Amino acid sequence: MGNYPIEGDTATFGFNIPRSGPYASEGEDELRAYELAVKHLNNGGGWVDSQFDGLSGDGVADKTIDYEVMDTGTDKTRARENAKQLIERENAIMVTGGSSSSVAINVQAECQAQNVIFMACLTHSNATTGADCARYGFREMFNAYHTAEALAPVLQEEYGSDNTFYQLYADYTWGESVQASMRRTLTETAGWTEADSVATPLGEDDYSSFLSEAANSGADVLLLDHYGLDGATSVQQAVDAGLNEEMEIVLPLYNRPMASAAGDAISGVFGTVAWDSAIDNTPSNEFTQTFESEYDRTPSGVAQLAYAQTLNYAAAVERAGSFNPIDVIGELEDYDYNNIGMGEETMRGCDHQAQRAVPVVRGLPADEISTGNYFDIVNLTDRSQVSYGCDSGPAAECTLGPAEPQ
């Protein structure tokens, strides 16, 4: 059963994150949150003291928590090899991480093969809990389907129904997922028409030719289905080229590090974020205060995901009374919770996809942007408005497979 039972007094978590490549800034914020979670699990503090009654702050299930970190470089092959090393050489009892969905899907597959639980951090492709779902994988982050369902009504209300749109999308599973989801929802729900959809390479640093074609398309709205440094670069280059004077620009998924890198170019740009410190409730405020106290910086949604997934796993271990992955899976499936700042949630058993709210944001006017303050939350879309059944949407393609070794 993977690395269960654990020998000795220490349980090791494997943090498999991008410390280089286009998603490196997201990876560094993940690591900050992972290290903070381990500190709190072993010594108390943060949500361990206030939101997770089953956690003691004195380790987990009588084990002190240690961790190992590896750099994916935002490369799916390297990421899977990392996961293999974390499990086989470092004896990781749980692996977590992500940022690129192709990375997360590959790591999830390795964890399934090795009977080790994967608590996905940032992965937004429908396939993660759809066609490529796994019994040993769990995702807190919403997916591209949820983004489209939350974003399309806001765009329709803001820009009207009689519009054409043009998409530039990252040429891998995540970009394809966002492209397909936005196309479906904008055409079927908002009544818009797609002018064209063009793939761009991951890690592109010059979008000028792609943007020129978009500008010449006559479309009313430009969707930039890019993330991390790619998203910051493409939106900045679009604004520098004056496209925001000819068409509206949408960045379906972004975060604080991206907005910071984009600067004034983020002004007026709609999108969704995993979580934000502006969400005003007790768990959110506590996490923000704890993170800022530790690192003297405002946490991003990526950090919140990393911290929450680590504690969610640890709490499931405590409920199970064991690190036995089959027992832990049983505690995670169909578990209801309301302690990480996103309201009432369920980790659904049929596809291991959290059913949760989706924050829709818009970049602040240029004269209101300041360090740590880049966008407003315009709608915290309730989970009932974006969810789909176990027999529909991405879930219809999910076959989790067995928990027992084959």
mmCIF file of C-alpha atoms in Angstrom:
data_model
loop_
_atom_site.group_PDB
_atom_site.id
_atom_site.type_symbol
_atom_site.label_atom_id
_atom_site.label_comp_id
_atom_site.label_asym_id
_atom_site.label_seq_id
_atom_site.Cartn_x
_atom_site.Cartn_y
_atom_site.Cartn_z
ATOM 1 C CA MET A 1 0.000 0.000 0.000
ATOM 2 C CA GLY A 2 2.373 2.681 -1.202
ATOM 3 C CA ASN A 3 4.547 3.591 1.784
ATOM 4 C CA TYR A 4 2.101 2.351 4.406
ATOM 5 C CA PRO A 5 2.747 1.248 7.075
ATOM 6 C CA ILE A 6 5.214 3.964 8.013
ATOM 7 C CA GLU A 7 8.379 2.904 9.757
ATOM 8 C CA GLY A 8 9.683 5.201 12.475
ATOM 9 C CA ASP A 9 8.215 8.353 13.983
ATOM 10 C CA THR A 10 8.185 10.571 10.880
ATOM 11 C CA ALA A 11 5.760 10.782 7.957
ATOM 12 C CA THR A 12 7.068 12.463 4.800
ATOM 13 C CA PHE A 13 5.007 14.611 2.445
ATOM 14 C CA GLY A 14 6.244 15.118 -1.127
ATOM 15 C CA PHE A 15 5.948 18.663 -2.509
ATOM 16 C CA ASN A 16 6.304 18.502 -6.306
ATOM 17 C CA ILE A 17 6.186 22.093 -7.527
ATOM 18 C CA PRO A 18 7.400 24.397 -10.333
ATOM 19 C CA ARG A 19 10.404 26.314 -9.058
ATOM 20 C CA SER A 20 11.530 27.127 -12.589
ATOM 21 C CA GLY A 21 9.715 27.706 -15.881
ATOM 22 C CA PRO A 22 6.642 29.847 -16.681
ATOM 23 C CA TYR A 23 4.777 28.902 -13.473
ATOM 24 C CA ALA A 24 7.690 29.405 -11.062
ATOM 25 C CA SER A 25 6.105 32.301 -9.143
ATOM 26 C CA GLU A 26 3.051 30.132 -8.443
ATOM 27 C CA GLY A 27 5.354 27.333 -7.292
ATOM 28 C CA GLU A 28 7.163 29.555 -4.816
ATOM 29 C CA ASP A 29 3.869 30.636 -3.244
ATOM 30 C CA GLU A 30 2.818 26.985 -3.048
ATOM 31 C CA LEU A 31 6.040 26.150 -1.214
ATOM 32 C CA ARG A 32 5.553 28.969 1.291
ATOM 33 C CA ALA A 33 2.105 27.600 2.111
ATOM 34 C CA TYR A 34 3.252 23.967 2.252
ATOM 35 C CA GLU A 35 6.020 24.826 4.683
ATOM 36 C CA LEU A 36 3.577 26.839 6.783
ATOM 37 C CA ALA A 37 1.162 23.893 6.859
ATOM 38 C CA VAL A 38 3.906 21.523 8.051
ATOM 39 C CA LYS A 39 4.948 24.007 10.723
ATOM 40 C CA HIS A 40 1.373 24.234 12.001
ATOM 41 C CA LEU A 41 0.794 20.478 11.869
ATOM 42 C CA ASN A 42 3.858 19.900 14.050
ATOM 43 C CA ASN A 43 3.723 22.953 16.319
ATOM 44 C CA GLY A 44 0.194 24.332 16.147
ATOM 45 C CA GLY A 45 -1.016 27.628 14.701
ATOM 46 C CA GLY A 46 -3.234 28.857 11.894
ATOM 47 C CA TRP A 47 -6.174 26.698 10.906
ATOM 48 C CA VAL A 48 -4.790 23.763 12.895
ATOM 49 C CA ASP A 49 -5.798 25.631 16.053
ATOM 50 C CA SER A 50 -8.937 27.351 14.799
ATOM 51 C CA GLN A 51 -10.635 25.458 11.950
ATOM 52 C CA PHE A 52 -9.626 21.778 12.065
ATOM 53 C CA ASP A 53 -10.855 20.263 15.327
ATOM 54 C CA GLY A 54 -9.292 16.889 14.567
ATOM 55 C CA LEU A 55 -5.749 18.247 14.256
ATOM 56 C CA SER A 56 -3.667 18.554 17.407
ATOM 57 C CA GLY A 57 -0.662 20.641 16.363
ATOM 58 C CA ASP A 58 1.516 17.805 17.644
ATOM 59 C CA GLY A 59 2.068 15.916 14.405
ATOM 60 C CA VAL A 60 -0.445 13.707 12.605
ATOM 61 C CA ALA A 61 -1.566 10.283 13.858
ATOM 62 C CA ASP A 62 1.407 10.134 16.224
ATOM 63 C CA LYS A 63 3.916 11.010 13.487
ATOM 64 C CA THR A 64 6.014 14.144 13.093
ATOM 65 C CA ILE A 65 5.597 15.542 9.589
ATOM 66 C CA ASP A 66 8.651 16.052 7.386
ATOM 67 C CA TYR A 67 8.762 16.935 3.696
ATOM 68 C CA GLU A 68 10.828 16.765 0.525
ATOM 69 C CA VAL A 69 10.660 19.320 -2.310
ATOM 70 C CA MET A 70 11.284 18.701 -6.006
ATOM 71 C CA ASP A 71 11.138 21.080 -8.983
ATOM 72 C CA THR A 72 8.867 20.040 -11.866
ATOM 73 C CA GLY A 73 10.154 22.811 -14.138
ATOM 74 C CA THR A 74 6.558 22.796 -15.467
ATOM 75 C CA ASP A 75 7.492 19.642 -17.384
ATOM 76 C CA LYS A 76 5.116 16.680 -17.168
ATOM 77 C CA THR A 77 7.757 13.976 -17.751
ATOM 78 C CA ARG A 78 10.095 15.427 -15.155
ATOM 79 C CA ALA A 79 7.185 15.853 -12.752
ATOM 80 C CA ARG A 80 6.206 12.185 -12.990
ATOM 81 C CA GLU A 81 9.790 11.074 -12.459
ATOM 82 C CA ASN A 82 9.910 13.390 -9.435
ATOM 83 C CA ALA A 83 6.792 11.732 -8.031
ATOM 84 C CA LYS A 84 8.350 8.319 -8.531
ATOM 85 C CA GLN A 85 11.485 9.412 -6.662
ATOM 86 C CA LEU A 86 9.484 11.029 -3.870
ATOM 87 C CA ILE A 87 7.589 7.789 -3.348
ATOM 88 C CA GLU A 88 10.349 5.229 -3.894
ATOM 89 C CA ARG A 89 13.413 7.040 -2.502
ATOM 90 C CA GLU A 90 11.959 9.520 -0.007
ATOM 91 C CA ASN A 91 9.105 7.282 1.188
ATOM 92 C CA ALA A 92 6.472 10.005 0.723
ATOM 93 C CA ILE A 93 3.144 8.929 2.180
ATOM 94 C CA MET A 94 1.343 11.716 0.276
ATOM 95 C CA VAL A 95 2.303 13.795 -2.759
ATOM 96 C CA THR A 96 0.932 17.233 -3.582
ATOM 97 C CA GLY A 97 1.687 20.044 -6.017
ATOM 98 C CA GLY A 98 0.906 21.189 -9.516
ATOM 99 C CA SER A 99 0.356 24.397 -11.479
ATOM 100 C CA SER A 100 0.314 22.904 -14.954
ATOM 101 C CA SER A 101 -2.556 20.468 -15.446
ATOM 102 C CA SER A 102 -0.440 18.190 -17.633
ATOM 103 C CA VAL A 103 1.975 17.983 -14.696
ATOM 104 C CA ALA A 104 -0.816 17.256 -12.221
ATOM 105 C CA ILE A 105 -2.379 14.582 -14.433
ATOM 106 C CA ASN A 106 0.950 12.804 -14.901
ATOM 107 C CA VAL A 107 1.757 12.941 -11.195
ATOM 108 C CA GLN A 108 -1.736 11.731 -10.348
ATOM 109 C CA ALA A 109 -1.269 8.741 -12.663
ATOM 110 C CA GLU A 110 2.029 7.826 -10.979
ATOM 111 C CA CYS A 111 0.458 8.141 -7.530
ATOM 112 C CA GLN A 112 -2.434 5.913 -8.596
ATOM 113 C CA ALA A 113 0.011 3.297 -9.876
ATOM 114 C CA GLN A 114 1.933 3.442 -6.576
ATOM 115 C CA ASN A 115 -1.130 3.562 -4.268
ATOM 116 C CA VAL A 116 -0.098 6.930 -2.834
ATOM 117 C CA ILE A 117 -2.619 9.740 -2.374
ATOM 118 C CA PHE A 118 -2.179 12.851 -4.535
ATOM 119 C CA MET A 119 -3.719 16.042 -3.170
ATOM 120 C CA ALA A 120 -3.752 18.158 -6.326
ATOM 121 C CA CYS A 121 -2.929 21.809 -5.773
ATOM 122 C CA LEU A 122 -3.311 24.071 -8.803
ATOM 123 C CA THR A 123 -4.774 22.175 -11.750
ATOM 124 C CA HIS A 124 -7.692 23.594 -13.725
ATOM 125 C CA SER A 125 -8.130 21.212 -16.667
ATOM 126 C CA ASN A 126 -11.436 19.355 -16.822
ATOM 127 C CA ALA A 127 -9.525 16.129 -17.403
ATOM 128 C CA THR A 128 -7.952 16.065 -13.916
ATOM 129 C CA THR A 129 -11.261 14.952 -12.403
ATOM 130 C CA GLY A 130 -12.760 13.948 -15.746
ATOM 131 C CA ALA A 131 -11.195 11.615 -18.296
ATOM 132 C CA ASP A 132 -7.940 11.333 -16.291
ATOM 133 C CA CYS A 133 -9.437 11.087 -12.802
ATOM 134 C CA ALA A 134 -7.977 8.603 -10.318
ATOM 135 C CA ARG A 135 -9.076 6.979 -7.085
ATOM 136 C CA TYR A 136 -5.920 8.249 -5.379
ATOM 137 C CA GLY A 137 -6.281 11.844 -6.653
ATOM 138 C CA PHE A 138 -8.314 14.648 -5.044
ATOM 139 C CA ARG A 139 -8.815 18.216 -6.296
ATOM 140 C CA GLU A 140 -9.901 21.264 -4.277
ATOM 141 C CA MET A 141 -9.443 23.675 -7.208
ATOM 142 C CA PHE A 142 -12.453 24.216 -9.475
ATOM 143 C CA ASN A 143 -12.039 23.333 -13.164
ATOM 144 C CA ALA A 144 -12.422 25.021 -16.555
ATOM 145 C CA TYR A 145 -16.073 23.950 -16.770
ATOM 146 C CA HIS A 146 -16.765 25.785 -13.494
ATOM 147 C CA THR A 147 -14.879 28.874 -14.687
ATOM 148 C CA ALA A 148 -16.937 29.048 -17.864
ATOM 149 C CA GLU A 149 -20.206 28.632 -15.968
ATOM 150 C CA ALA A 150 -19.265 31.410 -13.531
ATOM 151 C CA LEU A 151 -17.720 33.793 -16.063
ATOM 152 C CA ALA A 152 -20.127 33.639 -19.020
ATOM 153 C CA PRO A 153 -23.133 35.230 -17.243
ATOM 154 C CA VAL A 154 -20.935 38.082 -15.990
ATOM 155 C CA LEU A 155 -19.509 38.703 -19.475
ATOM 156 C CA GLN A 156 -22.973 38.594 -21.045
ATOM 157 C CA GLU A 157 -24.332 41.096 -18.522
ATOM 158 C CA GLU A 158 -21.336 43.405 -18.991
ATOM 159 C CA TYR A 159 -20.914 43.219 -22.774
ATOM 160 C CA GLY A 160 -24.321 42.063 -24.085
ATOM 161 C CA SER A 161 -25.392 39.039 -26.125
ATOM 162 C CA ASP A 162 -24.521 39.998 -29.695
ATOM 163 C CA ASN A 163 -20.738 39.535 -29.649
ATOM 164 C CA THR A 164 -18.012 37.628 -31.422
ATOM 165 C CA PHE A 165 -15.006 36.318 -29.516
ATOM 166 C CA TYR A 166 -11.514 35.170 -30.406
ATOM 167 C CA GLN A 167 -9.433 32.776 -28.303
ATOM 168 C CA LEU A 168 -5.691 32.343 -27.922
ATOM 169 C CA TYR A 169 -5.032 29.269 -25.791
ATOM 170 C CA ALA A 170 -2.023 27.464 -24.313
ATOM 171 C CA ASP A 171 -1.268 24.405 -26.421
ATOM 172 C CA TYR A 172 -1.661 21.648 -23.811
ATOM 173 C CA THR A 173 -4.435 19.969 -21.838
ATOM 174 C CA TRP A 174 -5.286 22.986 -19.653
ATOM 175 C CA GLY A 175 -5.483 25.504 -22.495
ATOM 176 C CA GLU A 176 -7.545 23.103 -24.588
ATOM 177 C CA SER A 177 -9.874 22.577 -21.642
ATOM 178 C CA VAL A 178 -10.437 26.300 -21.077
ATOM 179 C CA GLN A 179 -10.873 26.918 -24.796
ATOM 180 C CA ALA A 180 -13.525 24.199 -25.157
ATOM 181 C CA SER A 181 -15.370 25.180 -21.968
ATOM 182 C CA MET A 182 -15.488 28.896 -22.815
ATOM 183 C CA ARG A 183 -16.586 28.151 -26.371
ATOM 184 C CA ARG A 184 -19.407 25.919 -25.180
ATOM 185 C CA THR A 185 -20.716 28.325 -22.555
ATOM 186 C CA LEU A 186 -20.337 31.558 -24.526
ATOM 187 C CA THR A 187 -22.064 30.117 -27.595
ATOM 188 C CA GLU A 188 -24.780 28.106 -25.839
ATOM 189 C CA THR A 189 -25.476 30.333 -22.832
ATOM 190 C CA ALA A 190 -24.472 33.856 -23.854
ATOM 191 C CA GLY A 191 -25.359 33.512 -27.547
ATOM 192 C CA TRP A 192 -21.934 34.708 -28.727
ATOM 193 C CA THR A 193 -20.148 33.580 -31.895
ATOM 194 C CA GLU A 194 -16.536 32.415 -32.035
ATOM 195 C CA ALA A 195 -14.460 34.100 -34.747
ATOM 196 C CA ASP A 196 -11.469 31.785 -34.330
ATOM 197 C CA SER A 197 -9.435 29.847 -31.783
ATOM 198 C CA VAL A 198 -5.643 29.593 -32.062
ATOM 199 C CA ALA A 199 -3.135 27.535 -30.038
ATOM 200 C CA THR A 200 0.040 29.200 -28.701
ATOM 201 C CA PRO A 201 3.145 27.437 -27.310
ATOM 202 C CA LEU A 202 3.644 27.095 -23.560
ATOM 203 C CA GLY A 203 6.390 29.487 -22.464
ATOM 204 C CA GLU A 204 5.891 31.872 -25.419
ATOM 205 C CA ASP A 205 7.528 35.270 -24.906
ATOM 206 C CA ASP A 206 6.346 37.075 -28.053
ATOM 207 C CA TYR A 207 2.631 36.986 -28.837
ATOM 208 C CA SER A 208 2.746 39.815 -31.396
ATOM 209 C CA SER A 209 1.865 37.724 -34.461
ATOM 210 C CA PHE A 210 -0.964 35.964 -32.630
ATOM 211 C CA LEU A 211 -2.328 39.268 -31.326
ATOM 212 C CA SER A 212 -2.131 40.848 -34.769
ATOM 213 C CA GLU A 213 -4.331 38.100 -36.178
ATOM 214 C CA ALA A 214 -6.769 38.542 -33.309
ATOM 215 C CA ALA A 215 -6.942 42.290 -33.918
ATOM 216 C CA ASN A 216 -7.673 41.723 -37.609
ATOM 217 C CA SER A 217 -10.469 39.252 -36.862
ATOM 218 C CA GLY A 218 -13.023 41.929 -36.064
ATOM 219 C CA ALA A 219 -13.950 40.143 -32.832
ATOM 220 C CA ASP A 220 -15.451 42.100 -29.954
ATOM 221 C CA VAL A 221 -13.808 40.120 -27.147
ATOM 222 C CA LEU A 222 -10.359 38.494 -26.884
ATOM 223 C CA LEU A 223 -9.948 35.559 -24.511
ATOM 224 C CA LEU A 224 -6.359 34.876 -23.449
ATOM 225 C CA ASP A 225 -6.398 31.301 -22.159
ATOM 226 C CA HIS A 226 -2.904 31.564 -20.667
ATOM 227 C CA TYR A 227 -1.630 31.240 -17.122
ATOM 228 C CA GLY A 228 1.357 32.168 -14.984
ATOM 229 C CA LEU A 229 4.047 34.208 -16.705
ATOM 230 C CA ASP A 230 2.433 33.392 -20.061
ATOM 231 C CA GLY A 231 -0.811 35.038 -18.978
ATOM 232 C CA ALA A 232 0.939 38.115 -17.616
ATOM 233 C CA THR A 233 2.999 38.427 -20.802
ATOM 234 C CA SER A 234 0.133 37.983 -23.265
ATOM 235 C CA VAL A 235 -2.213 40.444 -21.548
ATOM 236 C CA GLN A 236 0.558 43.020 -21.199
ATOM 237 C CA GLN A 237 1.530 42.687 -24.864
ATOM 238 C CA ALA A 238 -2.126 42.903 -25.913
ATOM 239 C CA VAL A 239 -2.558 46.181 -24.030
ATOM 240 C CA ASP A 240 0.779 47.533 -25.259
ATOM 241 C CA ALA A 241 -0.419 46.841 -28.821
ATOM 242 C CA GLY A 242 -3.625 48.799 -28.151
ATOM 243 C CA LEU A 243 -5.967 45.832 -28.484
ATOM 244 C CA ASN A 244 -7.859 46.912 -25.364
ATOM 245 C CA GLU A 245 -9.012 49.960 -27.355
ATOM 246 C CA GLU A 246 -10.496 47.739 -30.064
ATOM 247 C CA MET A 247 -11.838 44.783 -28.074
ATOM 248 C CA GLU A 248 -12.497 43.657 -24.527
ATOM 249 C CA ILE A 249 -9.850 41.377 -22.996
ATOM 250 C CA VAL A 250 -10.643 38.408 -20.749
ATOM 251 C CA LEU A 251 -8.149 36.250 -18.839
ATOM 252 C CA PRO A 252 -10.334 33.303 -17.725
ATOM 253 C CA LEU A 253 -8.025 32.264 -14.874
ATOM 254 C CA TYR A 254 -5.486 34.416 -13.069
ATOM 255 C CA ASN A 255 -4.022 35.191 -9.648
ATOM 256 C CA ARG A 256 -2.116 37.801 -7.649
ATOM 257 C CA PRO A 257 1.372 36.978 -8.978
ATOM 258 C CA MET A 258 0.060 37.209 -12.556
ATOM 259 C CA ALA A 259 -1.739 40.479 -11.882
ATOM 260 C CA SER A 260 1.363 41.905 -10.247
ATOM 261 C CA ALA A 261 3.501 40.943 -13.251
ATOM 262 C CA ALA A 262 0.930 42.352 -15.693
ATOM 263 C CA GLY A 263 0.755 45.705 -13.884
ATOM 264 C CA ASP A 264 -1.736 48.241 -15.258
ATOM 265 C CA ALA A 265 -2.565 45.868 -18.132
ATOM 266 C CA ILE A 266 -4.818 43.901 -15.773
ATOM 267 C CA SER A 267 -7.139 46.909 -15.466
ATOM 268 C CA GLY A 268 -10.704 46.012 -16.488
ATOM 269 C CA VAL A 269 -9.835 42.391 -17.272
ATOM 270 C CA PHE A 270 -12.395 39.813 -16.127
ATOM 271 C CA GLY A 271 -11.397 36.354 -14.930
ATOM 272 C CA THR A 272 -11.689 33.863 -12.091
ATOM 273 C CA VAL A 273 -9.303 33.202 -9.196
ATOM 274 C CA ALA A 274 -8.888 30.180 -6.918
ATOM 275 C CA TRP A 275 -9.341 32.294 -3.774
ATOM 276 C CA ASP A 276 -8.414 35.792 -2.642
ATOM 277 C CA SER A 277 -7.667 37.502 0.646
ATOM 278 C CA ALA A 278 -10.493 39.951 -0.079
ATOM 279 C CA ILE A 279 -13.006 37.174 0.647
ATOM 280 C CA ASP A 280 -14.224 38.320 4.033
ATOM 281 C CA ASN A 281 -14.953 35.398 6.342
ATOM 282 C CA THR A 282 -13.243 33.968 9.406
ATOM 283 C CA PRO A 283 -11.141 31.199 7.778
ATOM 284 C CA SER A 284 -10.000 33.504 4.951
ATOM 285 C CA ASN A 285 -9.074 36.302 7.313
ATOM 286 C CA GLU A 286 -7.208 33.929 9.623
ATOM 287 C CA PHE A 287 -5.195 32.448 6.761
ATOM 288 C CA THR A 288 -4.332 35.883 5.381
ATOM 289 C CA GLN A 289 -3.180 37.144 8.775
ATOM 290 C CA THR A 290 -1.126 34.008 9.507
ATOM 291 C CA PHE A 291 0.537 33.975 6.081
ATOM 292 C CA GLU A 292 1.309 37.697 6.194
ATOM 293 C CA SER A 293 2.757 37.348 9.687
ATOM 294 C CA GLU A 294 5.038 34.537 8.484
ATOM 295 C CA TYR A 295 6.140 35.962 5.132
ATOM 296 C CA ASP A 296 5.265 39.677 5.137
ATOM 297 C CA ARG A 297 3.285 39.275 1.916
ATOM 298 C CA THR A 298 -0.337 38.703 0.936
ATOM 299 C CA PRO A 299 -1.108 35.078 0.032
ATOM 300 C CA SER A 300 -2.362 34.152 -3.418
ATOM 301 C CA GLY A 301 -5.106 31.674 -4.207
ATOM 302 C CA VAL A 302 -2.394 29.159 -5.050
ATOM 303 C CA ALA A 303 -1.049 29.434 -1.497
ATOM 304 C CA GLN A 304 -4.511 28.927 -0.036
ATOM 305 C CA LEU A 305 -4.973 25.770 -2.142
ATOM 306 C CA ALA A 306 -1.621 24.348 -1.018
ATOM 307 C CA TYR A 307 -2.275 25.031 2.662
ATOM 308 C CA ALA A 308 -5.855 23.729 2.517
ATOM 309 C CA GLN A 309 -5.015 20.516 0.659
ATOM 310 C CA THR A 310 -2.233 19.652 3.116
ATOM 311 C CA LEU A 311 -4.511 20.153 6.115
ATOM 312 C CA ASN A 312 -7.439 18.378 4.414
ATOM 313 C CA TYR A 313 -5.256 15.312 3.965
ATOM 314 C CA ALA A 314 -3.920 15.424 7.526
ATOM 315 C CA ALA A 315 -7.431 15.795 8.942
ATOM 316 C CA ALA A 316 -8.612 12.779 6.917
ATOM 317 C CA VAL A 317 -5.712 10.749 8.346
ATOM 318 C CA GLU A 318 -6.778 11.693 11.855
ATOM 319 C CA ARG A 319 -10.414 10.776 11.135
ATOM 320 C CA ALA A 320 -9.253 7.439 9.736
ATOM 321 C CA GLY A 321 -6.933 6.911 12.697
ATOM 322 C CA SER A 322 -4.303 5.710 10.236
ATOM 323 C CA PHE A 323 -2.175 6.655 7.217
ATOM 324 C CA ASN A 324 -3.592 3.605 5.404
ATOM 325 C CA PRO A 325 -4.495 5.195 2.044
ATOM 326 C CA ILE A 326 -7.648 3.117 1.557
ATOM 327 C CA ASP A 327 -8.991 4.344 4.891
ATOM 328 C CA VAL A 328 -7.951 7.937 4.133
ATOM 329 C CA ILE A 329 -9.664 7.809 0.730
ATOM 330 C CA GLY A 330 -12.832 6.689 2.493
ATOM 331 C CA GLU A 331 -12.638 9.713 4.789
ATOM 332 C CA LEU A 332 -12.094 12.171 1.934
ATOM 333 C CA GLU A 333 -14.842 10.909 -0.370
ATOM 334 C CA ASP A 334 -18.158 12.789 0.015
ATOM 335 C CA TYR A 335 -16.764 14.731 2.960
ATOM 336 C CA ASP A 336 -18.571 18.009 3.749
ATOM 337 C CA TYR A 337 -16.569 20.953 5.092
ATOM 338 C CA ASN A 338 -16.831 24.696 5.640
ATOM 339 C CA ASN A 339 -13.479 25.679 7.131
ATOM 340 C CA ILE A 340 -11.159 26.944 4.370
ATOM 341 C CA GLY A 341 -12.843 30.205 3.381
ATOM 342 C CA MET A 342 -14.939 29.110 0.394
ATOM 343 C CA GLY A 343 -18.207 28.384 2.191
ATOM 344 C CA GLU A 344 -19.934 25.009 2.184
ATOM 345 C CA GLU A 345 -17.996 22.412 0.196
ATOM 346 C CA THR A 346 -18.152 18.702 -0.608
ATOM 347 C CA MET A 347 -15.285 16.553 -1.862
ATOM 348 C CA ARG A 348 -17.480 14.571 -4.217
ATOM 349 C CA GLY A 349 -17.049 10.802 -4.157
ATOM 350 C CA CYS A 350 -17.840 10.100 -7.804
ATOM 351 C CA ASP A 351 -14.962 12.124 -9.282
ATOM 352 C CA HIS A 352 -12.992 13.547 -6.315
ATOM 353 C CA GLN A 353 -13.823 17.091 -7.432
ATOM 354 C CA ALA A 354 -14.594 19.662 -4.732
ATOM 355 C CA GLN A 355 -17.988 21.271 -5.201
ATOM 356 C CA ARG A 356 -17.373 24.892 -4.212
ATOM 357 C CA ALA A 357 -17.903 28.546 -5.034
ATOM 358 C CA VAL A 358 -15.995 30.314 -7.845
ATOM 359 C CA PRO A 359 -14.759 33.908 -7.389
ATOM 360 C CA VAL A 360 -15.140 36.111 -10.499
ATOM 361 C CA VAL A 361 -12.842 39.146 -10.512
ATOM 362 C CA ARG A 362 -12.109 42.254 -12.562
ATOM 363 C CA GLY A 363 -8.866 44.204 -12.678
ATOM 364 C CA LEU A 364 -8.991 47.549 -10.884
ATOM 365 C CA PRO A 365 -8.733 50.848 -12.753
ATOM 366 C CA ALA A 366 -5.086 51.762 -13.344
ATOM 367 C CA ASP A 367 -5.129 54.611 -10.816
ATOM 368 C CA GLU A 368 -6.402 52.259 -8.081
ATOM 369 C CA ILE A 369 -3.855 49.471 -8.572
ATOM 370 C CA SER A 370 -1.277 49.225 -5.806
ATOM 371 C CA THR A 371 1.046 46.583 -4.404
ATOM 372 C CA GLY A 372 -1.098 43.635 -3.333
ATOM 373 C CA ASN A 373 -4.285 45.243 -4.651
ATOM 374 C CA TYR A 374 -4.977 44.438 -8.291
ATOM 375 C CA PHE A 375 -8.596 43.357 -8.710
ATOM 376 C CA ASP A 376 -12.064 43.360 -7.157
ATOM 377 C CA ILE A 377 -14.265 40.334 -6.616
ATOM 378 C CA VAL A 378 -17.396 41.090 -8.628
ATOM 379 C CA ASN A 379 -19.207 37.837 -7.885
ATOM 380 C CA LEU A 380 -18.631 34.866 -5.584
ATOM 381 C CA THR A 381 -20.594 32.417 -7.698
ATOM 382 C CA ASP A 382 -22.359 29.834 -5.555
ATOM 383 C CA ARG A 383 -21.509 26.195 -6.218
ATOM 384 C CA SER A 384 -25.141 25.462 -7.134
ATOM 385 C CA GLN A 385 -24.756 27.726 -10.191
ATOM 386 C CA VAL A 386 -21.674 26.007 -11.598
ATOM 387 C CA SER A 387 -21.954 22.350 -10.568
ATOM 388 C CA TYR A 388 -22.833 19.409 -12.797
ATOM 389 C CA GLY A 389 -23.993 15.886 -12.003
ATOM 390 C CA CYS A 390 -21.865 12.767 -11.728
ATOM 391 C CA ASP A 391 -23.281 11.606 -15.067
ATOM 392 C CA SER A 392 -22.709 14.872 -16.952
ATOM 393 C CA GLY A 393 -19.959 17.341 -17.821
ATOM 394 C CA PRO A 394 -16.382 16.186 -17.154
ATOM 395 C CA ALA A 395 -17.595 13.725 -14.500
ATOM 396 C CA ALA A 396 -19.307 11.631 -17.174
ATOM 397 C CA GLU A 397 -15.830 10.708 -18.464
ATOM 398 C CA CYS A 398 -14.454 9.764 -15.042
ATOM 399 C CA THR A 399 -13.743 6.188 -13.965
ATOM 400 C CA LEU A 400 -11.885 6.335 -10.676
ATOM 401 C CA GLY A 401 -10.617 2.784 -10.594
ATOM 402 C CA PRO A 402 -9.978 0.669 -7.502
ATOM 403 C CA ALA A 403 -8.358 1.674 -4.235
ATOM 404 C CA GLU A 404 -6.958 -1.817 -3.644
ATOM 405 C CA PRO A 405 -3.623 -2.747 -5.278
ATOM 406 C CA GLN A 406 -4.069 -4.642 -8.550
#
